[in-house]
Coordinates of C-alpha atoms in Angstrom, one line a residue:
Chain A
X1 CA -47.1 143.3 -108.3
X2 CA -50.3 141.8 -109.3
X3 CA -52.9 141.6 -106.4
X4 CA -53.9 137.8 -107.7
X5 CA -56.1 137.9 -104.0
X6 CA -58.5 141.0 -105.0
X7 CA -59.3 139.2 -109.0
X8 CA -62.1 136.5 -108.8
X9 CA -61.4 133.3 -110.1
X10 CA -63.1 133.4 -113.4
X11 CA -60.3 136.2 -113.8
X12 CA -57.4 133.8 -112.4
X13 CA -58.2 131.5 -114.3
X14 CA -58.8 134.0 -117.4
X15 CA -55.2 135.4 -117.0
X16 CA -53.5 131.5 -116.7
X17 CA -55.8 130.3 -119.9
X18 CA -53.9 133.6 -122.1
X19 CA -50.8 132.7 -120.7
X20 CA -51.0 136.1 -118.7
X21 CA -48.5 135.2 -115.8
X22 CA -48.5 131.9 -114.2
X23 CA -49.5 129.9 -111.7
X24 CA -46.3 129.4 -109.8
X25 CA -46.5 133.4 -110.2
X26 CA -49.7 133.8 -108.8
X27 CA -48.7 131.5 -105.9
X28 CA -45.7 133.5 -104.9
X29 CA -47.2 136.8 -105.5
X30 CA -50.1 135.6 -103.4
X31 CA -47.7 135.2 -100.7
X32 CA -46.1 138.2 -100.8
X33 CA -48.8 140.0 -100.5
X34 CA -50.1 138.2 -97.3
X35 CA -46.8 138.7 -95.8
X36 CA -47.8 142.9 -95.5
X37 CA -51.4 142.3 -95.5
X38 CA -51.4 139.2 -92.0
X39 CA -49.1 141.5 -90.2
X40 CA -52.2 144.0 -89.1
X41 CA -55.2 142.1 -89.8
X42 CA -53.8 138.2 -88.6
X43 CA -55.8 135.8 -90.8
X44 CA -53.7 133.4 -91.1
X45 CA -51.8 130.9 -88.6
X46 CA -49.6 129.2 -90.8
X47 CA -48.8 129.4 -95.0
X48 CA -47.6 126.8 -97.0
X49 CA -45.6 128.0 -99.7
X50 CA -43.8 124.4 -100.7
X51 CA -47.6 123.0 -100.9
X52 CA -48.7 125.8 -103.2
X53 CA -45.7 125.8 -105.4
X54 CA -45.9 121.9 -106.2
X55 CA -49.6 122.4 -107.0
X56 CA -48.8 125.5 -109.2
X57 CA -45.6 123.7 -111.3
X58 CA -48.3 121.1 -112.4
X59 CA -50.6 124.2 -113.2
X60 CA -48.0 125.4 -115.1
X61 CA -47.4 122.5 -116.9
X62 CA -50.8 121.2 -118.1
X63 CA -50.8 125.1 -119.3
X64 CA -47.5 124.0 -121.0
X65 CA -49.1 121.0 -122.4
X66 CA -52.2 122.1 -123.2
X67 CA -54.2 120.6 -120.4
X68 CA -55.7 123.4 -118.4
X69 CA -58.9 123.1 -119.3
X70 CA -58.9 119.8 -117.5
X71 CA -56.9 120.5 -114.5
X72 CA -60.5 121.5 -113.0
X73 CA -62.7 124.6 -111.6
X74 CA -60.2 126.0 -109.4
X75 CA -57.1 125.2 -111.2
X76 CA -54.3 127.6 -110.0
X77 CA -56.9 129.7 -108.1
X78 CA -55.3 130.5 -104.6
X79 CA -57.5 128.9 -101.6
X80 CA -56.5 129.1 -97.7
X81 CA -58.6 127.0 -94.9
X82 CA -59.5 127.0 -91.7
X83 CA -57.7 125.3 -89.2
X84 CA -60.1 123.0 -88.2
X85 CA -59.6 121.1 -91.6
X86 CA -56.7 118.3 -91.5
X87 CA -54.7 119.6 -94.5
X88 CA -51.5 116.2 -94.4
X89 CA -48.2 118.2 -93.1
X90 CA -49.8 120.9 -92.2
X91 CA -50.7 122.4 -88.2
X92 CA -54.8 122.0 -87.2
X93 CA -54.6 123.4 -84.6
X94 CA -58.4 125.1 -84.0
X95 CA -56.9 127.8 -82.2
X96 CA -56.4 126.1 -79.3
X97 CA -53.2 125.1 -77.2
X98 CA -54.7 121.7 -77.1
X99 CA -53.8 120.9 -81.1
X100 CA -50.8 124.0 -80.8
X101 CA -48.1 120.7 -81.8
X102 CA -50.5 118.9 -83.9
X103 CA -49.7 117.7 -87.4
X104 CA -52.2 116.4 -89.8
X105 CA -51.6 113.2 -90.9
X106 CA -54.4 112.9 -93.3
X107 CA -56.5 115.5 -95.1
X108 CA -60.2 116.3 -94.8
X109 CA -61.8 115.9 -97.8
X110 CA -63.0 119.4 -98.7
X111 CA -59.7 119.8 -98.3
X112 CA -58.9 117.4 -100.9
X113 CA -61.4 118.4 -102.9
X114 CA -60.4 121.7 -103.7
X115 CA -57.0 120.5 -104.7
X116 CA -58.3 117.5 -106.6
X117 CA -59.4 121.1 -108.3
X118 CA -56.7 122.8 -109.2
X119 CA -56.7 125.2 -106.3
X120 CA -53.1 126.4 -104.5
X121 CA -53.4 125.6 -101.2
X122 CA -52.2 129.1 -99.1
X123 CA -52.5 128.1 -95.3
X124 CA -54.6 127.5 -92.2
X125 CA -56.8 130.4 -90.8
X126 CA -57.4 131.7 -87.4
X127 CA -61.1 131.1 -85.6
X128 CA -62.5 131.0 -81.9
X129 CA -60.8 128.5 -80.1
X130 CA -62.5 124.8 -81.6
X131 CA -65.3 127.0 -83.2
X132 CA -67.5 128.3 -80.1
X133 CA -67.3 131.4 -80.6
X134 CA -68.6 135.1 -82.3
X135 CA -65.2 137.1 -82.9
X136 CA -62.3 135.0 -83.2
X137 CA -61.0 136.6 -80.0
X138 CA -60.5 133.4 -78.5
X139 CA -58.6 132.0 -80.6
X140 CA -55.2 131.1 -78.5
X141 CA -52.9 132.9 -81.0
X142 CA -54.4 135.9 -80.7
X143 CA -57.8 137.7 -82.8
X144 CA -57.9 138.4 -85.9
X145 CA -58.9 141.9 -87.2
X146 CA -61.4 143.4 -89.1
X147 CA -59.9 144.6 -92.4
X148 CA -62.5 147.1 -92.6
X149 CA -61.3 149.1 -89.3
X150 CA -58.8 147.4 -87.5
X151 CA -60.2 148.3 -83.7
X152 CA -62.7 145.4 -84.8
X153 CA -63.6 142.0 -84.6
X154 CA -64.1 140.0 -87.9
X155 CA -66.9 137.8 -86.4
X156 CA -66.7 134.7 -85.8
X157 CA -65.3 131.7 -85.4
X158 CA -64.3 131.8 -89.3
X159 CA -63.1 135.4 -88.9
X160 CA -60.2 134.4 -90.7
X161 CA -61.1 132.6 -93.2
X162 CA -63.7 136.3 -93.4
X163 CA -60.8 138.3 -93.4
X164 CA -58.7 136.8 -95.4
X165 CA -61.0 137.4 -98.1
X166 CA -62.2 141.0 -97.0
X167 CA -58.5 142.0 -97.3
X168 CA -58.2 140.7 -100.7
X169 CA -55.3 137.8 -99.6
X170 CA -57.0 135.4 -101.2
X171 CA -60.6 135.2 -103.4
X172 CA -61.7 132.3 -101.6
X173 CA -61.2 130.3 -98.2
X174 CA -63.5 127.7 -96.5
X175 CA -64.6 127.9 -93.1
X176 CA -67.0 126.1 -91.0
X177 CA -70.4 127.3 -89.5
X178 CA -72.7 125.3 -86.8
X179 CA -74.8 128.3 -85.8
X180 CA -73.6 130.6 -87.9
X181 CA -69.3 130.7 -87.7
X182 CA -69.8 131.7 -91.6
X183 CA -72.3 134.1 -92.0
X184 CA -72.2 136.5 -89.1
X185 CA -68.3 137.3 -89.9
X186 CA -69.0 136.8 -94.2
X187 CA -71.7 139.9 -93.1
X188 CA -69.1 141.3 -90.8
X189 CA -66.8 141.8 -93.0
X190 CA -68.7 141.8 -96.1
X191 CA -68.4 139.3 -98.3
X192 CA -70.6 136.1 -99.6
X193 CA -70.5 133.5 -97.6
X194 CA -72.5 130.5 -97.6
X195 CA -73.8 127.6 -95.3
X196 CA -74.9 124.8 -97.6
X197 CA -77.7 122.3 -96.9
X198 CA -76.2 120.1 -93.8
X199 CA -75.3 117.3 -96.4
X200 CA -74.2 118.5 -99.1
X201 CA -70.6 119.2 -98.4
X202 CA -68.5 116.3 -96.2
X203 CA -67.8 116.8 -92.6
X204 CA -64.5 114.0 -93.3
X205 CA -61.6 115.5 -91.8
X206 CA -62.9 118.7 -90.2
X207 CA -62.4 118.9 -86.4
X208 CA -66.0 118.0 -85.2
X209 CA -68.0 121.3 -83.0
X210 CA -71.5 119.9 -83.3
X211 CA -71.9 116.8 -85.5
X212 CA -75.6 116.9 -86.3
X213 CA -74.9 121.0 -87.2
X214 CA -71.9 121.6 -88.9
X215 CA -71.3 122.2 -92.4
X216 CA -68.6 123.3 -94.4
X217 CA -68.9 126.4 -97.1
X218 CA -66.9 129.0 -99.1
X219 CA -66.1 132.6 -98.6
X220 CA -65.7 134.9 -101.7
X221 CA -66.4 138.0 -102.8
X222 CA -68.7 137.6 -105.9
X223 CA -71.8 134.9 -105.6
X224 CA -70.1 133.5 -109.1
X225 CA -67.1 132.5 -107.3
X226 CA -69.2 131.4 -104.1
X227 CA -71.0 128.6 -107.4
X228 CA -67.9 127.7 -107.8
X229 CA -66.1 126.8 -104.8
X230 CA -69.3 124.9 -104.0
X231 CA -69.2 123.2 -107.3
X232 CA -65.7 122.0 -106.4
X233 CA -67.2 120.5 -102.6
X234 CA -70.8 119.1 -102.6
X235 CA -71.0 115.3 -102.9
X236 CA -71.3 112.1 -101.9
X237 CA -68.5 111.5 -99.5
X238 CA -67.9 107.6 -98.6
X239 CA -65.9 108.9 -95.3
X240 CA -68.7 111.0 -94.1
X241 CA -72.3 108.7 -94.1
X242 CA -74.5 112.2 -93.8
X243 CA -73.1 113.5 -97.0
X244 CA -75.7 113.2 -99.8
X245 CA -75.1 113.3 -104.0
X246 CA -75.4 116.2 -105.0
X247 CA -75.9 116.5 -108.8
X248 CA -76.1 120.1 -109.1
X249 CA -74.1 123.1 -111.1
X250 CA -74.5 125.8 -108.8
X251 CA -73.2 128.3 -111.3
X252 CA -76.4 127.0 -113.6
X253 CA -79.2 129.6 -112.5
X254 CA -77.1 132.2 -111.5
X255 CA -78.6 134.5 -114.1
X256 CA -82.4 133.5 -114.1
X257 CA -83.2 136.7 -111.8
X258 CA -85.3 136.7 -109.3
X259 CA -88.6 137.7 -111.4
X260 CA -91.3 135.7 -110.4
X261 CA -89.6 133.6 -107.6
X262 CA -91.7 134.2 -104.1
X263 CA -89.2 135.3 -101.1
X264 CA -90.4 135.3 -97.6
X265 CA -89.7 137.7 -94.7
X266 CA -90.3 137.5 -91.4
X267 CA -92.1 140.6 -89.4
X268 CA -90.7 139.1 -86.4
X269 CA -87.4 139.0 -87.4
X270 CA -87.2 142.6 -88.3
X271 CA -88.9 144.1 -85.4
X272 CA -86.5 141.8 -83.2
X273 CA -85.0 143.5 -80.1
X274 CA -81.4 144.4 -80.1
X275 CA -81.8 144.8 -83.9
X276 CA -80.3 148.2 -85.1
X277 CA -81.8 150.3 -87.0
X278 CA -78.9 150.8 -89.5
X279 CA -79.1 146.7 -90.3
X280 CA -83.2 147.0 -90.1
X281 CA -82.6 149.9 -92.7
X282 CA -80.0 147.8 -95.0
X283 CA -82.5 144.4 -95.2
X284 CA -86.0 146.3 -95.7
X285 CA -83.7 148.1 -98.7
X286 CA -82.8 144.5 -100.4
X287 CA -86.1 143.8 -100.1
X288 CA -87.5 146.4 -101.8
X289 CA -84.7 145.9 -104.7
X290 CA -85.7 142.3 -104.9
X291 CA -89.1 143.7 -105.5
X292 CA -88.1 146.1 -108.0
X293 CA -86.4 143.0 -109.7
X294 CA -89.4 141.0 -110.2
X295 CA -89.8 139.2 -107.2
X296 CA -92.7 138.9 -105.4
X297 CA -92.7 139.5 -101.2
X298 CA -94.6 137.5 -98.8
X299 CA -94.7 137.3 -95.3
X300 CA -93.7 134.2 -93.5
X301 CA -94.4 133.2 -90.2
X302 CA -91.2 131.0 -88.0
X303 CA -92.9 130.3 -85.0
X304 CA -90.9 128.7 -83.2
X305 CA -87.3 130.4 -83.9
X306 CA -87.3 132.1 -80.3
X307 CA -86.5 129.0 -79.4
X308 CA -83.7 128.1 -81.8
X309 CA -81.1 130.1 -79.5
X310 CA -82.0 128.1 -76.2
X311 CA -82.0 124.5 -78.5
X312 CA -78.8 126.0 -80.1
X313 CA -77.6 126.3 -76.6
X314 CA -78.3 123.0 -75.5
X315 CA -77.7 121.1 -78.7
X316 CA -74.1 122.5 -79.6
X317 CA -72.7 122.2 -75.9
X318 CA -73.8 118.7 -75.5
X319 CA -72.3 117.3 -78.8
X320 CA -68.7 119.7 -78.2
X321 CA -69.1 117.5 -74.6
X322 CA -69.0 114.7 -76.4
X323 CA -66.7 115.5 -79.3
X324 CA -64.2 117.2 -77.2
X325 CA -63.8 114.2 -75.0
X326 CA -61.4 113.2 -77.7
X327 CA -58.8 115.6 -76.4
X328 CA -56.8 112.9 -73.9
X329 CA -53.5 113.9 -73.7
X330 CA -52.7 110.2 -74.7
X331 CA -52.7 110.2 -79.0
X332 CA -52.6 113.4 -79.5
X333 CA -52.8 117.2 -77.5
X334 CA -51.3 118.2 -74.7
X335 CA -49.6 116.2 -72.4
X336 CA -49.2 117.6 -68.6
X337 CA -45.5 116.6 -68.1
X338 CA -44.9 114.3 -65.0
X339 CA -48.3 113.0 -63.3
X340 CA -48.0 109.7 -61.9
X341 CA -51.8 108.5 -62.4
X342 CA -53.8 109.3 -65.7
X343 CA -56.3 110.9 -63.8
X344 CA -54.7 114.0 -63.3
X345 CA -52.8 113.8 -66.2
X346 CA -56.4 114.6 -68.0
X347 CA -57.5 116.8 -65.9
X348 CA -54.2 119.1 -66.0
X349 CA -53.8 118.7 -69.6
X350 CA -57.4 119.3 -70.4
X351 CA -57.5 122.1 -67.9
X352 CA -54.1 123.6 -69.5
X353 CA -54.9 123.1 -73.0
X354 CA -58.8 124.4 -73.4
X355 CA -59.1 127.6 -72.8
X356 CA -61.8 129.5 -70.9
X357 CA -65.2 129.5 -73.0
X358 CA -64.1 125.7 -74.5
X359 CA -64.6 124.8 -70.8
X360 CA -67.7 126.2 -70.4
X361 CA -69.2 124.6 -73.4
X362 CA -67.4 121.7 -72.3
X363 CA -68.9 121.5 -68.9
X364 CA -72.4 123.1 -69.9
X365 CA -72.8 119.8 -71.9
X366 CA -71.6 117.7 -69.4
X367 CA -74.4 119.7 -67.1
X368 CA -77.1 119.0 -69.9
X369 CA -76.1 115.2 -70.2
X370 CA -76.5 114.5 -66.8
X371 CA -79.5 112.1 -65.7
X372 CA -82.6 114.1 -64.9
X373 CA -81.4 117.3 -67.0
X374 CA -81.6 115.7 -69.9
X375 CA -85.5 115.1 -69.6
X376 CA -85.3 118.8 -69.3
X377 CA -83.7 120.4 -71.6
X378 CA -81.9 118.0 -74.6
X379 CA -84.9 115.8 -75.0
X380 CA -87.1 118.8 -75.1
X381 CA -84.8 120.7 -77.5
X382 CA -84.4 117.6 -79.8
X383 CA -88.8 118.0 -80.0
X384 CA -88.1 121.7 -80.9
X385 CA -85.9 121.1 -83.6
X386 CA -89.2 119.3 -85.2
X387 CA -91.2 122.3 -84.3
X388 CA -88.6 124.2 -85.7
X389 CA -88.1 122.2 -89.4
X390 CA -91.1 122.2 -89.7
X391 CA -92.2 126.0 -89.6
X392 CA -89.8 126.3 -92.7
X393 CA -91.2 123.6 -94.1
X394 CA -94.5 125.2 -94.1
X395 CA -93.2 128.8 -95.0
X396 CA -91.1 126.8 -98.0
X397 CA -95.1 125.9 -98.7
X398 CA -95.3 129.4 -99.9
X399 CA -91.7 130.6 -101.0
X400 CA -88.4 129.6 -102.4
X401 CA -86.4 131.6 -100.3
X402 CA -86.4 133.5 -97.2
X403 CA -84.6 137.1 -96.7
X404 CA -83.3 138.1 -92.7
X405 CA -80.8 140.4 -91.5
X406 CA -77.6 138.1 -91.1
X407 CA -76.1 139.5 -87.6
X408 CA -78.5 142.2 -85.4
X409 CA -75.8 145.4 -85.6
X410 CA -72.9 145.3 -87.7
X411 CA -68.6 144.3 -86.5
X412 CA -68.2 145.2 -82.9
X413 CA -64.7 146.7 -80.9
X414 CA -62.2 143.9 -79.7
X415 CA -63.6 143.2 -75.7
X416 CA -66.9 145.2 -76.5
X417 CA -69.0 141.8 -75.6
X418 CA -67.4 140.6 -72.3
X419 CA -70.7 138.7 -71.6
X420 CA -71.0 134.7 -73.0
X421 CA -74.9 134.8 -72.9
X422 CA -74.5 138.4 -74.8
X423 CA -72.1 137.2 -77.4
X424 CA -74.8 134.5 -78.0
X425 CA -77.1 137.0 -79.4
X426 CA -74.9 137.8 -82.3
X427 CA -76.1 134.3 -83.7
X428 CA -79.5 135.7 -83.4
X429 CA -80.5 134.9 -86.6
X430 CA -78.7 132.7 -88.2
X431 CA -78.9 129.9 -85.8
X432 CA -82.5 128.3 -86.7
X433 CA -81.4 126.9 -89.9
X434 CA -78.3 124.4 -88.2
X435 CA -81.4 123.5 -86.3
X436 CA -83.4 122.8 -89.6
X437 CA -79.7 122.0 -91.9
X438 CA -81.4 124.0 -94.2
X439 CA -78.9 126.3 -96.8
X440 CA -78.6 129.9 -95.6
X441 CA -75.7 132.6 -97.0
X442 CA -74.5 136.1 -96.4
X443 CA -74.9 138.5 -99.3
X444 CA -72.9 141.7 -98.5
X445 CA -75.4 145.0 -99.2
X446 CA -73.7 147.9 -98.8
X447 CA -72.2 149.9 -95.6
X448 CA -74.6 151.0 -92.5
X449 CA -75.3 154.1 -91.8
X450 CA -74.3 155.2 -88.5
X451 CA -71.1 152.8 -88.0
X452 CA -70.2 153.0 -91.8
X453 CA -69.1 148.6 -91.6
X454 CA -70.2 146.6 -94.0
X455 CA -74.3 145.1 -93.5
X456 CA -75.0 141.5 -94.6
X457 CA -78.7 140.0 -95.4
X458 CA -79.2 136.9 -95.1
X459 CA -80.8 134.2 -97.7
X460 CA -82.2 131.2 -97.0
X461 CA -83.2 127.7 -99.4
X462 CA -85.3 125.3 -98.5
X463 CA -82.7 121.8 -97.7
X464 CA -80.9 120.9 -100.6
X465 CA -82.8 123.9 -103.2
X466 CA -78.9 126.5 -102.1
X467 CA -79.5 127.0 -106.2
X468 CA -82.1 129.2 -104.5
X469 CA -80.5 131.6 -102.6
X470 CA -77.5 132.0 -105.4
X471 CA -79.9 132.8 -107.5
X472 CA -81.7 135.7 -105.2
X473 CA -77.7 136.5 -104.2
X474 CA -76.6 136.9 -107.7
X475 CA -79.9 139.1 -108.6
X476 CA -78.7 141.2 -105.5
X477 CA -75.1 141.4 -106.8
X478 CA -76.5 143.2 -110.3
X479 CA -77.4 146.3 -108.1
X480 CA -74.9 146.3 -105.4
X481 CA -72.1 145.3 -107.1
X482 CA -69.4 142.2 -106.0
X483 CA -68.1 142.7 -102.4
X484 CA -65.0 144.9 -102.5
X485 CA -61.6 144.4 -100.9
X486 CA -61.6 146.6 -97.5
X487 CA -60.4 150.1 -98.3
X488 CA -57.6 149.9 -96.0
X489 CA -56.4 146.7 -98.5
X490 CA -57.3 147.5 -102.3
X491 CA -55.0 148.0 -104.7
X492 CA -55.6 149.9 -107.5
X493 CA -54.4 147.2 -110.1
X494 CA -55.8 144.3 -110.5
X495 CA -59.0 145.6 -107.8
X496 CA -62.4 144.4 -109.4
Chain B
X1 CA -81.0 134.6 -61.4
X2 CA -82.2 131.5 -60.1
X3 CA -79.2 128.5 -59.1
X4 CA -79.1 125.5 -61.2
X5 CA -76.0 124.7 -59.9
X6 CA -73.6 125.6 -56.9
X7 CA -70.5 125.4 -56.8
X8 CA -70.5 121.3 -55.1
X9 CA -72.1 120.7 -58.7
X10 CA -70.0 122.6 -61.0
X11 CA -66.9 120.6 -58.8
X12 CA -68.4 117.3 -59.6
X13 CA -69.5 118.3 -63.0
X14 CA -65.8 119.7 -63.9
X15 CA -64.6 116.0 -62.7
X16 CA -66.9 114.0 -65.0
X17 CA -65.7 116.1 -67.8
X18 CA -61.6 115.8 -66.7
X19 CA -61.4 119.7 -66.5
X20 CA -59.0 120.3 -63.5
X21 CA -60.6 123.8 -62.2
X22 CA -58.6 126.2 -59.1
X23 CA -60.8 127.1 -57.0
X24 CA -61.0 131.2 -58.2
X25 CA -62.4 128.9 -61.4
X26 CA -65.0 126.8 -59.6
X27 CA -66.5 129.8 -58.8
X28 CA -66.9 132.0 -62.1
X29 CA -68.0 128.8 -63.7
X30 CA -70.8 128.4 -61.7
X31 CA -72.0 131.7 -62.5
X32 CA -71.6 131.5 -65.5
X33 CA -73.2 128.2 -66.2
X34 CA -76.1 129.5 -63.9
X35 CA -76.4 132.7 -66.1
X36 CA -76.7 130.7 -69.4
X37 CA -78.8 128.0 -68.0
X38 CA -81.2 130.6 -66.7
X39 CA -81.0 131.7 -71.0
X40 CA -82.5 128.4 -72.0
X41 CA -85.7 128.7 -70.4
X42 CA -87.5 129.2 -73.7
X43 CA -86.8 125.5 -73.9
X44 CA -89.1 124.6 -71.1
X45 CA -91.7 127.2 -72.3
X46 CA -93.3 125.2 -75.0
X47 CA -96.0 122.3 -74.9
X48 CA -94.3 119.2 -76.7
X49 CA -96.9 116.9 -75.9
X50 CA -96.8 114.4 -78.8
X51 CA -93.7 115.9 -80.5
X52 CA -91.4 113.7 -81.9
X53 CA -87.4 114.8 -81.2
X54 CA -85.4 115.4 -84.4
X55 CA -81.6 114.1 -83.5
X56 CA -80.2 114.2 -86.9
X57 CA -81.2 116.5 -90.2
X58 CA -80.1 113.4 -92.1
X59 CA -82.9 111.3 -90.5
X60 CA -83.1 108.6 -91.7
X61 CA -80.0 107.0 -91.1
X62 CA -78.9 103.6 -89.3
X63 CA -76.1 101.6 -88.4
X64 CA -74.7 102.4 -92.1
X65 CA -71.6 100.1 -93.2
X66 CA -69.5 100.4 -95.9
X67 CA -68.3 97.0 -97.5
X68 CA -66.5 94.9 -95.8
X69 CA -62.6 94.7 -97.3
X70 CA -59.9 96.0 -96.4
X71 CA -58.1 99.1 -97.8
X72 CA -55.2 101.6 -96.5
X73 CA -54.9 103.0 -93.1
X74 CA -52.2 104.3 -90.9
X75 CA -48.9 102.7 -90.4
X76 CA -48.2 102.4 -86.5
X77 CA -45.5 105.0 -87.4
X78 CA -47.9 107.7 -88.2
X79 CA -50.5 106.3 -86.0
X80 CA -48.1 107.5 -83.1
X81 CA -46.9 110.5 -84.3
X82 CA -48.6 113.0 -82.7
X83 CA -49.0 110.9 -79.2
X84 CA -46.8 113.0 -76.9
X85 CA -45.3 110.2 -75.7
X86 CA -44.5 106.5 -76.6
X87 CA -42.6 103.5 -75.8
X88 CA -42.2 100.5 -78.0
X89 CA -44.2 101.1 -80.9
X90 CA -47.3 102.5 -78.1
X91 CA -49.0 105.6 -76.7
X92 CA -47.5 105.9 -73.5
X93 CA -49.8 106.7 -70.0
X94 CA -48.7 106.8 -66.2
X95 CA -49.7 103.4 -64.8
X96 CA -53.3 103.3 -64.0
X97 CA -53.1 100.0 -62.0
X98 CA -51.7 99.9 -58.5
X99 CA -50.1 102.5 -56.3
X100 CA -49.9 105.5 -57.4
X101 CA -53.1 104.6 -59.9
X102 CA -55.8 106.1 -61.0
X103 CA -58.3 106.6 -58.0

């Protein structure tokens, strides 16, 4: 059996173009592989065989008619989606009891763009409930396991999206990132994971968490594949007024190397409390490699980054409180039966429909937006946002890209972190990027010396210069190689 | 740990957020919220005099309208397709007026 999930996009498309295999075979074998591998990983909440076979038939017809070249950047490539992304006719649960029976009546723009680019839609992926979490443990439908060590979390909230790629089930998935939810699971699972600049990808049809922070991006095992998916995703969407015109070919400068590039490092981040020595070593190694490749390493200061964490845990819950008010047990979502008045129906439905972390965030947002408290936390958090954004603007006067750790440590074990405030520290290096809105990505630089688990470095671009970080990542890839499929799931044939 | 919110506050917040909490949940929620609010302290420690707020990373948008042209939308049937309860083409809710009505 050919493991299409362990191939890259160019490899699949070359095989299709040469008629070594058909898109229908790609789809069928992808589902066979998922049936086997996902018994252990639990990345998927739903698989979409009929939709994939329909898309595959269109690709196969185009190949037969000599039109394969017109079918788009993802033609015949299996792609799966985080379960907060609507796709008509599929369940979109956000891993919540609240939406367990919800069936999408429409398709999110990011999903639609993949389909228009010829992708085979494979299914919907597990996540922390409503994206509230860093481990995928808060999913109402059971956790996803890390393909590198099934006793450990894949990270979160886009844990299913990361695990499906790391286990070689598919070569590309989409996730969403509000405070680190693409980059941290990318790091924990040892793959390439990109949160583009806010505004590069439309948020239409993606169930909202923090509307001024959320951004969709790809998980892949190579930088080139991430660039291909970004080419499909990016651009202005009339249905999301914050999306921006984006006429960039993200693959264009991948081979340029880093010679002459100025790459920033943040000394305070490297000395941060909680940063493990094995992660620090790998980050320092990546810095040394870039220097050897000809980059100029420049120390930069982000003095207000210390406040990013608290700003995020003000702004995120406030926006979530507002966004999750729509779950009213009337138009869609869980409805507790047999209530004589609407108030008690609301309260019971939301009490049963939402899990513990969702309730905590809603309650926190409700408190922080209340009269008197607003002036103490919410308004200052928006002022701090200005200072954090200015920090980045000033740093980017001196550098083209900034390199930091993604997560202070490698993947932790299930149940190891129970305290919510400790869990929040998982995102200490990723959060300020969402606050400022610029692009960030995780690139895997090998395994930690102590835990033997994947470590990612974070590359941070100036706003709308996402090509910068991809170029640096591509240079690192020449040293560290493409991300491998996790050993327990690597097939001999087709593995890269 | 500072008590930012009391159990009575938590009950009031829950009512405002329309989330029914059991007595035990009120106790644990109060402890969790106080711990989280404690961790937000850095936000109160900066001198922010004169610093303008940034409410959104794409800052220069206001009243973004599309052209006022009719276009396709959900049929009534599709709009109701996920409704837990419906009747005669409408969403069905418990009575909100008169006896047994909302508080």
